[in-house]
Short mmCIF file of C-alpha atoms in Angstrom, two decimals:
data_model
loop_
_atom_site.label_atom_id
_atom_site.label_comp_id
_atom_site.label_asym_id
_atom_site.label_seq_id
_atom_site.Cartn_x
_atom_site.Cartn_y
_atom_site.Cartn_z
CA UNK Z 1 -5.03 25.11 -10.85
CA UNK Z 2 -8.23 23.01 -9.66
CA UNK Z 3 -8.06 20.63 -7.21
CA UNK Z 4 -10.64 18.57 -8.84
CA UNK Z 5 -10.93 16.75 -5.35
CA UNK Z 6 -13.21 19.62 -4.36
CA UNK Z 7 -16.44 19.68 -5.00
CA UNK Z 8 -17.12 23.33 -4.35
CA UNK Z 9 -13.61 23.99 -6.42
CA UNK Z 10 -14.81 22.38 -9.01
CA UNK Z 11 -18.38 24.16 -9.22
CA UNK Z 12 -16.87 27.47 -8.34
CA UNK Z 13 -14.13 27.24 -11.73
CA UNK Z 14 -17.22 26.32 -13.62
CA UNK Z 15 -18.78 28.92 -12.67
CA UNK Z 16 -16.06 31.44 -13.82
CA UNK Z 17 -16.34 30.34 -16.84
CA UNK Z 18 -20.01 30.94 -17.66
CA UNK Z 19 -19.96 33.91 -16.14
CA UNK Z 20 -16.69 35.67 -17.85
CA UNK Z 21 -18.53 35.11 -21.77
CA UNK Z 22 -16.18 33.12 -22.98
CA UNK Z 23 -17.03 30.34 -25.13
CA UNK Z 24 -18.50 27.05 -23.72
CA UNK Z 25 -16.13 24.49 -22.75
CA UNK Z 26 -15.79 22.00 -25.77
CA UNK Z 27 -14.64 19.51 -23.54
CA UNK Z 28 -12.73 17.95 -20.25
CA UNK Z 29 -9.56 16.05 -20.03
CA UNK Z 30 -8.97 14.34 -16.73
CA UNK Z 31 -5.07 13.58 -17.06
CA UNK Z 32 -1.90 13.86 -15.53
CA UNK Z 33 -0.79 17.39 -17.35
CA UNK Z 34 -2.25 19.63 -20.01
CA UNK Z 35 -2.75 18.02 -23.54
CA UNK Z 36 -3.73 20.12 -26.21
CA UNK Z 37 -4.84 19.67 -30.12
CA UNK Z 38 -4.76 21.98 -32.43
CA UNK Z 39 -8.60 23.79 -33.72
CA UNK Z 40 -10.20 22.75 -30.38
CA UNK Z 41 -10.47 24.81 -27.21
CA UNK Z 42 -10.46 22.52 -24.13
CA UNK Z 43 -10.29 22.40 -20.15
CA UNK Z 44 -7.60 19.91 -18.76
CA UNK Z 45 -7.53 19.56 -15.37
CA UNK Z 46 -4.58 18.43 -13.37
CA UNK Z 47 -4.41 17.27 -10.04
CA UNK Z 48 -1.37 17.28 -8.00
CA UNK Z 49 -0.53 13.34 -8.32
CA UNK Z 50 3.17 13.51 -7.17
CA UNK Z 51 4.48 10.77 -5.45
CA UNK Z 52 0.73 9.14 -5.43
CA UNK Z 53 1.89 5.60 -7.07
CA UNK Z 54 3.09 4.05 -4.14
CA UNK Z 55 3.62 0.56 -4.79
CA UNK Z 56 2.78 -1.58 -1.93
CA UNK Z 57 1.17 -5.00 -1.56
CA UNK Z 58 -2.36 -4.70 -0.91
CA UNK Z 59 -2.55 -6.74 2.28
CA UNK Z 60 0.44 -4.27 3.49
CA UNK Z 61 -1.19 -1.03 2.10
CA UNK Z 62 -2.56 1.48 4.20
CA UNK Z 63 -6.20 3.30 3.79
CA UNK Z 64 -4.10 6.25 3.50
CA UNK Z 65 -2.20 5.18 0.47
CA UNK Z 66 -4.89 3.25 -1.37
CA UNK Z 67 -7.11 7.18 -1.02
CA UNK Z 68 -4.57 8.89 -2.57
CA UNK Z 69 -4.53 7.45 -5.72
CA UNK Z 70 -8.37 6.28 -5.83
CA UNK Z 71 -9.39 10.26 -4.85
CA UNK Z 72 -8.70 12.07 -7.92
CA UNK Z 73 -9.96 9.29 -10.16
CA UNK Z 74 -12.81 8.82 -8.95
CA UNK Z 75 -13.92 11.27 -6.92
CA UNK Z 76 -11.97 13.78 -9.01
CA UNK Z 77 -13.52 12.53 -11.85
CA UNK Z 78 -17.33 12.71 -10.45
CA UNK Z 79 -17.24 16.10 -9.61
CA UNK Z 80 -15.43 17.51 -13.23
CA UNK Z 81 -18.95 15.26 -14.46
CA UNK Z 82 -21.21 16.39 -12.18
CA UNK Z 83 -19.91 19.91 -12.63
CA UNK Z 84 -18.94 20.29 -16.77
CA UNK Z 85 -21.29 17.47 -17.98
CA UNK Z 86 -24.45 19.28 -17.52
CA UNK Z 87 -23.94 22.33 -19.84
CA UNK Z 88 -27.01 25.26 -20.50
CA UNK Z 89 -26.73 24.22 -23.89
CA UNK Z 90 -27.84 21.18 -23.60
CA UNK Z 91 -27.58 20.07 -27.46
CA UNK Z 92 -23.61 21.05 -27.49
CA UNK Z 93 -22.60 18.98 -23.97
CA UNK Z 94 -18.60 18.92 -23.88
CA UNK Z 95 -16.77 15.60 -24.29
CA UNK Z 96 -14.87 14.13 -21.78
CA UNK Z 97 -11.42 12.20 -22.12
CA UNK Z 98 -9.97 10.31 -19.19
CA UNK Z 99 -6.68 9.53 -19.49
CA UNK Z 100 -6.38 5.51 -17.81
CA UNK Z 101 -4.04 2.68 -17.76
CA UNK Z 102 -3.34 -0.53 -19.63
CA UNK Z 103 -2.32 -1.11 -15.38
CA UNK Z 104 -5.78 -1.62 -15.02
CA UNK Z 105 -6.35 -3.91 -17.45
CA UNK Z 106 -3.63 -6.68 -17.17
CA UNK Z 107 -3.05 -5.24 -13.77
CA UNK Z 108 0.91 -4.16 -12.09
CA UNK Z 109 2.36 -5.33 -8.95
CA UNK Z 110 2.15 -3.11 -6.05
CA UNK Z 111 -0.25 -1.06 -7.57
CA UNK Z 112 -3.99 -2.37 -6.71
CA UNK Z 113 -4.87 1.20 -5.61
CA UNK Z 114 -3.42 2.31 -9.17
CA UNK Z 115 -5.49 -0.53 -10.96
CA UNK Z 116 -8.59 0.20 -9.66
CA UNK Z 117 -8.31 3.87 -9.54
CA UNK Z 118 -8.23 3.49 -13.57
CA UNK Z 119 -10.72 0.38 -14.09
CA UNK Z 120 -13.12 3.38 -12.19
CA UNK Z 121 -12.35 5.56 -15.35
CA UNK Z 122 -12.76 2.79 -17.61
CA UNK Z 123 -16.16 2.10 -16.11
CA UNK Z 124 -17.37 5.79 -16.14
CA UNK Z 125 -16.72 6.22 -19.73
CA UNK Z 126 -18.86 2.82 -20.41
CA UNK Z 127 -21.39 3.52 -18.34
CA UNK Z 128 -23.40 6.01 -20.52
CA UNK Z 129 -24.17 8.31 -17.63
CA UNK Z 130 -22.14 10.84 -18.96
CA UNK Z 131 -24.52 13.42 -21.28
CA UNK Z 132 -21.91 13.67 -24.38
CA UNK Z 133 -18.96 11.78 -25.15
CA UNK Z 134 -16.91 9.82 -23.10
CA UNK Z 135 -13.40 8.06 -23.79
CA UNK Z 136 -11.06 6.13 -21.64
CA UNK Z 137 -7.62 5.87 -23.16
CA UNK Z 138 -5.93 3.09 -21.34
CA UNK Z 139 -1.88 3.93 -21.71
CA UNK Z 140 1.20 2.65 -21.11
CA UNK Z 141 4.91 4.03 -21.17
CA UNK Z 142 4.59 7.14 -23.56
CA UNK Z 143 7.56 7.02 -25.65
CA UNK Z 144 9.50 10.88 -25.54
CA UNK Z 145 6.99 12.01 -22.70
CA UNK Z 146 6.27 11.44 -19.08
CA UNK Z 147 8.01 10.82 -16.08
CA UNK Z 148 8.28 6.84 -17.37
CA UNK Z 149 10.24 7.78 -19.85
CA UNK Z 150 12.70 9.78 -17.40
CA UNK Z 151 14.43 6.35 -16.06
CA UNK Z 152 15.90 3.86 -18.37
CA UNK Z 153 15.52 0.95 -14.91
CA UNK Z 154 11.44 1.87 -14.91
CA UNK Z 155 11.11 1.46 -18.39
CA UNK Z 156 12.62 -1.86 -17.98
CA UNK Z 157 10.53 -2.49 -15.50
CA UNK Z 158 7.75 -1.63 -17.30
CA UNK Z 159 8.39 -3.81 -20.34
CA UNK Z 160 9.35 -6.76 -17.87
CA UNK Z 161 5.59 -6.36 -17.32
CA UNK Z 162 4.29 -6.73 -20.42
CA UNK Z 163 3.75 -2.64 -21.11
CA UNK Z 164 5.22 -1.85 -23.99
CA UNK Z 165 6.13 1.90 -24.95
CA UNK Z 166 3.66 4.11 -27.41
CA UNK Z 167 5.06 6.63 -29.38
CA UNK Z 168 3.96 10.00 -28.80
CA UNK Z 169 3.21 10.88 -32.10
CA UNK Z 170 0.74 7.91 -32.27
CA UNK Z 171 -0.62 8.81 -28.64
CA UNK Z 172 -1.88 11.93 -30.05
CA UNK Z 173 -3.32 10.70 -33.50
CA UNK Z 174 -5.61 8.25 -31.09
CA UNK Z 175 -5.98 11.45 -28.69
CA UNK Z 176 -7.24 13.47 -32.09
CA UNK Z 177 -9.57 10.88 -33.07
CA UNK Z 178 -11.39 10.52 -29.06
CA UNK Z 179 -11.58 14.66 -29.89
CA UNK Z 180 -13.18 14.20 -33.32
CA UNK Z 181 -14.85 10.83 -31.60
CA UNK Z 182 -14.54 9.03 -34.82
CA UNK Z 183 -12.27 6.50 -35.82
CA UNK Z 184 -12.74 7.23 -39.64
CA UNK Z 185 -15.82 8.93 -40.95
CA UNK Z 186 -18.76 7.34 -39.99
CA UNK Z 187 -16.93 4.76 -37.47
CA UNK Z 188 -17.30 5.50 -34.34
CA UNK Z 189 -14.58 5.66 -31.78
CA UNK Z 190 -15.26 3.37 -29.11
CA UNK Z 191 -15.44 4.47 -25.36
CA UNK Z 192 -12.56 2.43 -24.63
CA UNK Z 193 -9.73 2.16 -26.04
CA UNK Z 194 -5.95 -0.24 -24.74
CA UNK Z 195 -2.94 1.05 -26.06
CA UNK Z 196 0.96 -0.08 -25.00
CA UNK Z 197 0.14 -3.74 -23.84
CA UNK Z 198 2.37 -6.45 -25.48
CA UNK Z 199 0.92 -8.78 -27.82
CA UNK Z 200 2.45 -12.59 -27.77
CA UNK Z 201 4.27 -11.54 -31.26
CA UNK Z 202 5.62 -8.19 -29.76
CA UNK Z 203 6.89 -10.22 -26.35
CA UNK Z 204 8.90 -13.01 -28.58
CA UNK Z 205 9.95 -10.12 -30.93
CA UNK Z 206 12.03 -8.10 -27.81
CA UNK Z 207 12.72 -11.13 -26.03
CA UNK Z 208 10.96 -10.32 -22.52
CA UNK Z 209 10.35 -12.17 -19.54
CA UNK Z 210 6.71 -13.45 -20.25
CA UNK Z 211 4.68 -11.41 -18.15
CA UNK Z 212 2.71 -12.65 -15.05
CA UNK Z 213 -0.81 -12.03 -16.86
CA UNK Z 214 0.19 -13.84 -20.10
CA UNK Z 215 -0.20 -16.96 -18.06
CA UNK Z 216 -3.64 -16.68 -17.05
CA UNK Z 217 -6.46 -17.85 -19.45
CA UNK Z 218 -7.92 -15.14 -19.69
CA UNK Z 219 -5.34 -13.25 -22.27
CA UNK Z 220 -4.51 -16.70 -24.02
CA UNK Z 221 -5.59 -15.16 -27.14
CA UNK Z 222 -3.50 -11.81 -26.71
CA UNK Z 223 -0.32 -14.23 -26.47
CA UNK Z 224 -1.14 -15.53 -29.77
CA UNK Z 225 -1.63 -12.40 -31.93
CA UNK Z 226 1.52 -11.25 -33.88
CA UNK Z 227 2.85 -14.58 -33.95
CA UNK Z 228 5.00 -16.51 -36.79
CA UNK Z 229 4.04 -19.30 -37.61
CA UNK Z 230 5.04 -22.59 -35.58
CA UNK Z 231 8.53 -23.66 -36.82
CA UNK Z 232 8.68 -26.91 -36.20
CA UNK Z 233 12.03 -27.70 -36.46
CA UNK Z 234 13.20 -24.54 -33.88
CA UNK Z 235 10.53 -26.56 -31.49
CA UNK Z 236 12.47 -29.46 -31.85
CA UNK Z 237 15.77 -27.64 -31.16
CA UNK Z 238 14.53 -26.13 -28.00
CA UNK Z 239 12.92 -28.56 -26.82
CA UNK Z 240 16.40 -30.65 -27.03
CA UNK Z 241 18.30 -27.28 -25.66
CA UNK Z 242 15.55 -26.68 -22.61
CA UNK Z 243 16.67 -26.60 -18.85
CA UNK Z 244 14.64 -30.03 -18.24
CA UNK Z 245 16.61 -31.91 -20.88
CA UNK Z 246 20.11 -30.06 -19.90
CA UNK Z 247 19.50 -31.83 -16.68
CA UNK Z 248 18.62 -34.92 -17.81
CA UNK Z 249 22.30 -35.44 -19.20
CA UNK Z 250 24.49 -33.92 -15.84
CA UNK Z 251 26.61 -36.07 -14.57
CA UNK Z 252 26.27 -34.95 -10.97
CA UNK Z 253 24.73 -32.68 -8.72
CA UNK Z 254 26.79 -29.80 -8.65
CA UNK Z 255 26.23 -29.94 -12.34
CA UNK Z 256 23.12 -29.89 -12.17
CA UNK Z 257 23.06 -27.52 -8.94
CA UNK Z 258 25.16 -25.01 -11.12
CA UNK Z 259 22.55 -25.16 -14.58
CA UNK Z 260 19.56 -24.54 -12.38
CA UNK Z 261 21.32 -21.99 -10.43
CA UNK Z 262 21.95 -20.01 -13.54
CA UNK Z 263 18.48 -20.82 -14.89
CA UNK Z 264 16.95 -19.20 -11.19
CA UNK Z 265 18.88 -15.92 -11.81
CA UNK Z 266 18.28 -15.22 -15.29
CA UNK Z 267 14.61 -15.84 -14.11
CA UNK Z 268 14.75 -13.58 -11.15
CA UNK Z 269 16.84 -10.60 -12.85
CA UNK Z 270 13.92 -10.42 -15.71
CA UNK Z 271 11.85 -9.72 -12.86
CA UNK Z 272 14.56 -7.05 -10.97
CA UNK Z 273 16.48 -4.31 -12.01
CA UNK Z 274 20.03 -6.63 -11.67
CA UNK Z 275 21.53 -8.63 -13.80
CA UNK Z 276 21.84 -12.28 -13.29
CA UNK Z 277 25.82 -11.65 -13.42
CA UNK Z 278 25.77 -9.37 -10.78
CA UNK Z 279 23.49 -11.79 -8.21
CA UNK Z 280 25.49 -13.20 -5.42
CA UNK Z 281 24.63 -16.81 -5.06
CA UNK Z 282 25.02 -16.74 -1.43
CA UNK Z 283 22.50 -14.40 -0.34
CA UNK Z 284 18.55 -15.08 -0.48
CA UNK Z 285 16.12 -14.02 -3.27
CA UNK Z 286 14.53 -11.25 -0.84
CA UNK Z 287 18.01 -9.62 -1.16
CA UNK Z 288 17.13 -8.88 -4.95
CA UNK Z 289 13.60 -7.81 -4.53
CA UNK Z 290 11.27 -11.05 -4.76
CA UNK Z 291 8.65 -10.66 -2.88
CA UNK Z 292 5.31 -12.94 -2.38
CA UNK Z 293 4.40 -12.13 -5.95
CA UNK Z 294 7.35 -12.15 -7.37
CA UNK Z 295 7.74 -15.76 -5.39
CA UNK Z 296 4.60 -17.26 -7.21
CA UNK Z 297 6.31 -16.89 -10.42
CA UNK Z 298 9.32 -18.02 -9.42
CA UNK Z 299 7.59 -21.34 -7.97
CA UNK Z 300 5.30 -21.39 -11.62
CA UNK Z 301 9.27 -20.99 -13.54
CA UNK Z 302 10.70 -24.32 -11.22
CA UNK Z 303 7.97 -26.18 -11.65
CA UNK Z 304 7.52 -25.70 -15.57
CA UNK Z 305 11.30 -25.32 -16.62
CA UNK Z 306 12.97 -27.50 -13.51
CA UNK Z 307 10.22 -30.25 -12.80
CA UNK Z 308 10.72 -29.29 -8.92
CA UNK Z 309 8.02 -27.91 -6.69
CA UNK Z 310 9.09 -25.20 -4.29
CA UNK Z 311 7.11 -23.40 -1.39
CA UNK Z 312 6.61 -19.39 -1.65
CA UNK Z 313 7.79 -19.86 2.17
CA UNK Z 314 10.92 -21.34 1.33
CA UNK Z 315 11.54 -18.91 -1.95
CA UNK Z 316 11.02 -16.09 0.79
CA UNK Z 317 12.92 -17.76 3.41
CA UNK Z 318 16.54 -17.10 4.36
CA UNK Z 319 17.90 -19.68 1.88
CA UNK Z 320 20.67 -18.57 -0.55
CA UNK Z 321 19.95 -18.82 -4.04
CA UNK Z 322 22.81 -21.79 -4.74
CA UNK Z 323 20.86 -23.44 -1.70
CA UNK Z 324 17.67 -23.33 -3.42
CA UNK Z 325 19.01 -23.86 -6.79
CA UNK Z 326 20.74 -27.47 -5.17
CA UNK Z 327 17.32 -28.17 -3.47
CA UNK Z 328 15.55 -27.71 -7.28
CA UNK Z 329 18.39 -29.86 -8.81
CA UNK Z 330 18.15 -32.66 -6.53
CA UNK Z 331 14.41 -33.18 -6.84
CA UNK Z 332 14.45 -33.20 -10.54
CA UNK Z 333 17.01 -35.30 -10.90
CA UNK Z 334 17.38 -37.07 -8.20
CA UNK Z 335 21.47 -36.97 -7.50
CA UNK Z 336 22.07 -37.03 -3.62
CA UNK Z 337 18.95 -39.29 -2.59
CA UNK Z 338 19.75 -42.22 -1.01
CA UNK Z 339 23.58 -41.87 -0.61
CA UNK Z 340 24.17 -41.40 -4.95
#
């Protein structure tokens, strides 16, 4: 065990090496736990990451907490370069494989120390200051392996997201081909590589909340690969079946109080690890996890699917969610104004 945090740890285990006549390293793997393919000898390097993902909001998150994930990936990472990228053979330099996270590309709530951490990988096997090969595999859930794959409520969480599981078996085929560092003969692998982030065809396919990146432009083309083509007569039918148009033909406001209230938790459980039948309508959203970022979506969902405009303030505020849901109803439809 290395802790690849320490410079002199680092260049000390390097030095055991050379100096015991064994064969050179072929290459470094900066991950989580030991990986190993069959043929090739290789040095993975684990640092002790236990209970380093703290989620936390950034503006809440301490120094200490933001350090403990951003050390081993970066400075981790430096010192396993500076140390086993600068070999005495200088025409067989080993290949290095960091093991990232799809987190850092469409980004994860409460984890902007995680993000980064990984984007720094991403960026040091781009940058071409690395003598031989370099890879970043960005992952998500692995599929059979990995503490993700321990808890049925984070994998749900996960997918809620927008991550979508990989099997193993294909994790290692794309692990194989960073080893070989071709994708076929004669194509090169790139030095960056996603893997396990929903497509717009995979979302629709398992029916998950759309996730809070989808919405921004900047993966508007992601959404749209792996999808059928426009139906037009199923865009008809939900257009008539949407929550706007349901509203449109209640009666009264508890009606419509009582659709949007149902709308709000179905919403907020895709989000949460509850079910909307098992939210009590007279306690607040805070009581089922929303928090400020949670709240922006929530705000985005009344204003597309409702036609009302709430506050994050009042989504975070003490209100119960039939309170809120009433509030929604009676600005898009306007039952209760004016004595009706």
């Amino acid at each position: 065990m290395v802790d690849i945090c320490d410079a002199e740890a680092v260049k000390n285990a390097y030095a055991s090496i050379v100096s015991s006549g064994m064969a050179p390293v072929s290459g470094v793997v900066q991950a989580a736990g030991i990986l190993q393919v069959s043929g090739v000898r290789c040095l993975s390097v684990r640092h002790d990451i236990d209970n380093l993902i703290q989620d936390s909001l950034y503006d809440r998150m301490s120094f200490e907490d933001w350090m403990k994930v951003m050390r081993p990936k970066t400075l981790g990472s430096s010192n396993l370069v500076e140390y086993f990228g600068r070999p005495a053979d200088l025409a067989r330099p080993p290949w290095f494989i960091f093991l990232s996270s799809s987190a850092g590309i469409i980004g994860n709530r409460g984890q902007a120390n995680y993000a980064a951490a990984n984007v720094y990988l991403d960026a040091l096997a781009r940058s071409g200051k690395i003598m031989g090969r370099a890879y970043a595999l960005d992952i998500g859930p692995i599929l059979a392996a990995g503490m993700a794959t321990d808890s049925d409520e984070t994998l749900k969480i996960l997918r809620a997201s927008g991550f979508y599981g990989i099997r193993l078996d294909d994790f290692l085929k794309v692990f194989e081909r960073a080893v070989v560092g071709e994708i076929l003969p004669d194509v090169l692998m790139p030095s960056q590589v996603v893997l396990g982030v929903g497509t717009g065809g995979l979302m629709l396919q398992n029916k998950s909340a759309d996730p809070f990146w989808a919405r921004t432009a900047l993966y508007s083309y992601l959404k749209l690969l792996d999808m059928p083509p426009p139906d037009l007569s199923v865009i008809g039918s939900a257009t008539a079946n949407s929550l706007k148009s349901k509203l449109g033909a209640c009666e009264d406001l508890a009606e419509a109080t009582a659709l949007v209230c149902r709308g709000l938790k179905k919403e907020v459980s895709s989000q949460a690890t509850v079910g909307a039948d098992q939210m009590d309508e007279s306690k607040p959203l805070k009581d089922y996890g929303v928090d400020s970022l949670t709240a922006v979506q929530v705000r985005a969902w009344a204003l597309d699917k409702v036609g009302a405009s709430l506050s994050v303030f009042n989504i975070m505020s003490n209100k119960t969610i039939l309170e809120l849901s009433e509030e929604m109803a009676r600005t898009a439809t306007g039952f209760g104004k004016d004595g009706e």
